Amino acid sequence: METTSPKVPQLAPEQILRAADYVELVWRMQSNEEDKAALATFHADGPELARLIGEFGALLLADHLTAVPEDVRRL
């Protein structure tokens, strides 16, 4: 019987940055209109956002991503 390892998502640095920005925005309180508008922009992507956050979460859970690299933050 052959076993296969689970498929690990591959995200581009820009995707990692976008997912991290979304998580940060959701984590903090959206107390001003700018934050609320930014959150609405993310939510407008619907299924694409859900897929991205799912893959980002899978990388975190699989210990393939432990922090957003500093060089990605500069993009």
Coordinates of C-alpha atoms in Angstrom, one line a residue:
M1 CA 0.0 0.0 0.0
E2 CA 1.4 3.3 -1.0
T3 CA 0.9 6.4 1.1
T4 CA 1.0 10.0 -0.1
S5 CA 1.9 13.0 1.9
P6 CA -0.7 15.8 2.2
K7 CA -0.4 18.5 -0.4
V8 CA 1.1 21.7 1.1
P9 CA -0.2 24.8 -0.5
Q10 CA 2.2 27.0 -2.4
L11 CA 1.6 30.7 -1.9
A12 CA 3.5 33.6 -3.5
P13 CA 5.0 36.2 -1.2
E14 CA 2.3 38.7 -2.3
Q15 CA -0.4 36.2 -1.3
I16 CA 1.2 35.6 2.1
L17 CA 1.3 39.3 2.7
R18 CA -2.3 39.8 1.7
A19 CA -3.4 37.0 4.0
A20 CA -1.4 38.3 6.9
D21 CA -2.8 41.8 6.3
Y22 CA -6.4 40.4 6.3
V23 CA -5.8 38.4 9.5
E24 CA -4.3 41.5 11.2
L25 CA -7.2 43.6 10.1
V26 CA -9.8 41.1 11.4
W27 CA -7.8 40.7 14.7
R28 CA -7.9 44.3 15.6
M29 CA -11.0 46.3 16.2
Q30 CA -12.3 48.1 13.0
S31 CA -13.1 51.3 14.8
N32 CA -12.6 53.7 12.0
E33 CA -14.1 54.1 8.5
E34 CA -10.8 53.3 6.8
D35 CA -10.5 49.9 8.5
K36 CA -14.1 49.1 7.8
A37 CA -13.6 50.0 4.1
A38 CA -10.4 47.9 3.9
L39 CA -12.3 44.9 5.4
A40 CA -15.2 45.4 2.9
T41 CA -12.6 45.4 0.1
F42 CA -11.2 42.0 1.3
H43 CA -14.7 40.6 1.7
A44 CA -15.6 41.6 -1.9
D45 CA -13.3 38.9 -3.1
G46 CA -15.5 36.2 -1.6
P47 CA -14.4 32.7 -2.6
E48 CA -10.9 33.8 -3.6
L49 CA -10.4 35.3 -0.1
A50 CA -11.7 32.1 1.5
R51 CA -9.3 29.9 -0.5
L52 CA -6.4 32.2 0.3
I53 CA -7.0 32.2 4.0
G54 CA -7.6 28.5 4.0
E55 CA -4.2 27.9 2.3
F56 CA -2.5 30.4 4.6
G57 CA -4.0 28.6 7.6
A58 CA -2.8 25.2 6.3
L59 CA 0.7 26.5 6.0
L60 CA 0.6 27.8 9.6
L61 CA -0.8 24.6 10.9
A62 CA 1.8 22.5 9.0
D63 CA 4.6 24.6 10.4
H64 CA 5.7 25.5 6.9
L65 CA 5.1 29.2 7.8
T66 CA 5.9 30.5 11.2
A67 CA 6.0 34.2 10.5
V68 CA 5.7 36.5 7.6
P69 CA 9.3 37.1 6.4
E70 CA 10.6 40.7 6.6
D71 CA 11.4 40.8 2.9
V72 CA 7.8 40.0 2.1
R73 CA 6.6 43.0 4.3
R74 CA 8.6 45.4 2.1
L75 CA 6.7 44.5 -1.1

